[in-house]
Amino acid sequence: MDEIAKVIVDVSSSQTDQAYDYLIPDNLKNQLSIGYRVKVPFGTRFVQGFVVDITYTTGVDYELKYISDILDAEPVLTPELVALGDYLSQTVFSFKMSCYKTMLPNFLKANYHKEVEWIDNTCCPPLFEKQKRISWKMIESLGMTHAVLKWKKEEKVIVHYLVEDKITHKTQRFVSLVKPIESIPIRANAHQQKALLDYLSQSSKVSTKTLAEANISLKTLQSAKQKGWIEITEEVIERNPYEHITFEKTMPLTLNEEQKTVYTQVKESILKREPKTFLLEGVTGSGKTEVYLQLISDVIQNGRTALLLVPEIALTPQMVKHFKGRFGQRVAVLHSGLSEGERYDEWLKAKEKKADIVVGARSSIFAPLDNIGLIIIDEEHETTYKQMDTVKYHARDVAIWRGQYHQCPVVLGSATPSLESRARAQKGNYTFLTLTKRANDKPLPHVQIVDMTTEKKVGNFDLFSDILKLAIEDRLQKKEQVALLLNRRGYASFLMCRDCGHVMQCPNCDISLTLHKDTHKMKCHYCGFDTSIPTECPNCFSDKVRSYGVGTQRVEEALYQLFPQAKVVRMDVDTTSKKGQHERLLNIFGSGEADILLGTQMIAKGLDFPNITLVGVINADTSLYLSDFRASEKTYQLLTQVAGRAGRGTLSGEVIIQTYNPEHYVLQLAQTQQYEEFYKREMYSRYMGHYPPYVYTTTITITHHFESTALKSAYQIKQILEQSLGKDVVLLGPSAKSIARINNKFYFQILLKYKNIKAVEKVLYQITNDSQELAKEKIYVSIDVNPVNFI
Ligand code: ADP
Ligand code: ZN
Ligand code: ZN
């Protein structure tokens, strides 16, 4: 009987969710299964595809073609992930192919080179007699890939994926003898040669690094090689980014009463295999991490696996230390600080069951773990859990889907849950758990609000109020540490001419350029455009150009003027864009070398430095009046998070928030740190404004180089929507996005509000399908279900 594979093919211009039938060639019969990547003929060319099913019948009446080859020696997707791709494509309105690609590590998408290594010592087929490693291409050209698949199943080969990228391809050089040591003549005064032979008499192979450390020069090695005594080989060593760090073993702490209650409830669900979702609302420093660690420990003791998601930026060395310290090598850590190759290694550890815990950022939600017993999303309110481009999924939804699949609970943790999650807990869709006290038994830090308008009235035009200045001075004297938040990078927000009012704008975007003093540039934060800082107005040539709006660089400068003896670490996108810099800056601060940590929101999350006793917010208003209905929620979350950095150790903490809007309810409620009060107040304004969580929203964004073309398509799409949507759906727009032009493209947006996704599903599928035709004219339509950003 013919074996038939159903394959989703990768044809970018005309994607479809329909699987095509292909015959499985004889040499792959009974070998292929769901999740394999294959090469198949499509039209006049060959494309990649994913096997989503294997059957014996076909519904088509034309002659089927054969699968031409396999792309890997084993499936890259598990049956679970194939099913998940199905679910995703239906809920985020992306094609299945895009979903599968999203679930795989970048590594498998990049240009890579594969090598097959024979590892069985008991036998060896002729192919591997001369060399143990052969390139996949060579095997493919010999038509032998099916044999590799068989050998792989018998564990006789390993397939190595190599990226042509030096960072990921860590190699080490080794020296070994090629002649019996007795036959080598050595002059008595040739000390280096003697030392070299000493090393080689003790072990068959020594790394050049070791020899260099023993002061044996490269010259010595070269001459030994010329004389035919030794050979120098290069080998790929296993990449392990955490190899150089030894993690101190940590022991479980005795949980306090509140922690115990939380722990017991979740544990019960784990044991009963209940796919429940818990919302854990715990104040900052309440010991959520310790509860996570102990729950995970139970899960793996029972032979199951666990997944913990943290926001990218919170994946600090501190977090890694917690997990590596408790669980050692059984943890795979995935984050963007790793090179592609390193990330692939960690992914593979999970896939090959060498790790049973995965800790990572958003995309780790697709980690190929089997038999999951618990999924945790820490800081669940973070918008980074939503992927903003291509497949616009939310990790929270994926977690809940996987929880159902594995019959295990999902824990969403936060000090300031998203309103959506908190409302679900209210309705009983999620089980609500709370931690109301700090684990160190200290009260939450005292928060003081400083009205900057009165500071101005008494003649203080500085960036710092007197209160904040004195408090910083006090901490510097006591050798305690300070964290300062200003959620705006650069030196000044814009340059304006005092004579004609001209503001320097980005030529590609509808936004002003930001002044960067360190690089002496005017920069666009949206498209990356930069130009030199003008000394005169480009419009009227007046020399009265002034900068307005304060950024982190400006605050740094002011700090050095006020406190010349202090050492400041500035952390923002500009100082942390290179690999390892984020970690390095945190280490400098953590070791006590610096006194003040100044930064954007990236300093608000996950840091646990016991010596921080003062947190200052330079300007709490930066995010308060954004044209987004979530502006209040985001500001409240940011203020609570950053305040939570103070007083985490044995010393008490103090927080000073500067604002021009001291009466605003967000600031009032952030001061008392009562999330529950904030939740009630904010729910009321969402109710009045018909915003989530009272309704669901979807945006459709239409983009083109010409404003008129974009707008015309937007109206055409609106018409399609109007024809098929009922009265229960509110349709707004099209309107220009708040930054109407970015990188010379115009953005128009249509907003849908509805109570039930069923009311919009059908027409959104239609728009998704139609969008491919429009894309040929470079009109891009993108659908975002439950967007987290409206600007
Ligand atoms: P959260 O994640 O809720 O902000 P953490 O888990 O970082 O809080 O805990 C804050 C601090 O309290 C940490 O230094 C942690 O070691 C400590 N801690 C947590 N639980 C306990 C406990 N049961 N007993 C003593 N200290 C604890
Ligand atoms: Zn001017
Ligand atoms: Zn720009």
Short mmCIF file of N, CA and C and ligand atoms in Angstrom, two decimals, residues 506 508-509 511 524 526-529 743, ligand 3:
data_model
loop_
_atom_site.label_atom_id
_atom_site.label_comp_id
_atom_site.label_asym_id
_atom_site.label_seq_id
_atom_site.Cartn_x
_atom_site.Cartn_y
_atom_site.Cartn_z
N CYS A 506 12.62 63.69 11.73
CA CYS A 506 13.23 62.65 10.91
C CYS A 506 12.70 62.79 9.49
N ASN A 508 12.35 60.51 7.40
CA ASN A 508 11.62 59.29 7.00
C ASN A 508 10.37 59.03 7.81
N CYS A 509 10.28 59.69 8.98
CA CYS A 509 9.16 59.38 9.89
C CYS A 509 8.54 60.68 10.37
N ILE A 511 8.19 62.06 13.23
CA ILE A 511 8.57 62.12 14.64
C ILE A 511 9.83 62.98 14.75
N CYS A 524 16.85 59.11 15.04
CA CYS A 524 15.45 58.71 15.03
C CYS A 524 15.34 57.37 15.73
N TYR A 526 12.90 55.42 15.63
CA TYR A 526 12.02 54.51 14.92
C TYR A 526 12.67 53.85 13.71
N CYS A 527 13.46 54.63 12.93
CA CYS A 527 14.04 54.03 11.73
C CYS A 527 15.56 54.00 11.79
N GLY A 528 16.14 54.58 12.83
CA GLY A 528 17.59 54.52 12.97
C GLY A 528 18.34 55.63 12.24
N PHE A 529 17.63 56.50 11.53
CA PHE A 529 18.28 57.61 10.83
C PHE A 529 19.08 58.46 11.81
N ASN A 743 9.66 55.25 8.59
CA ASN A 743 10.53 54.77 7.53
C ASN A 743 9.89 54.91 6.14
ZN ZN B 3 12.92 57.85 11.33
#
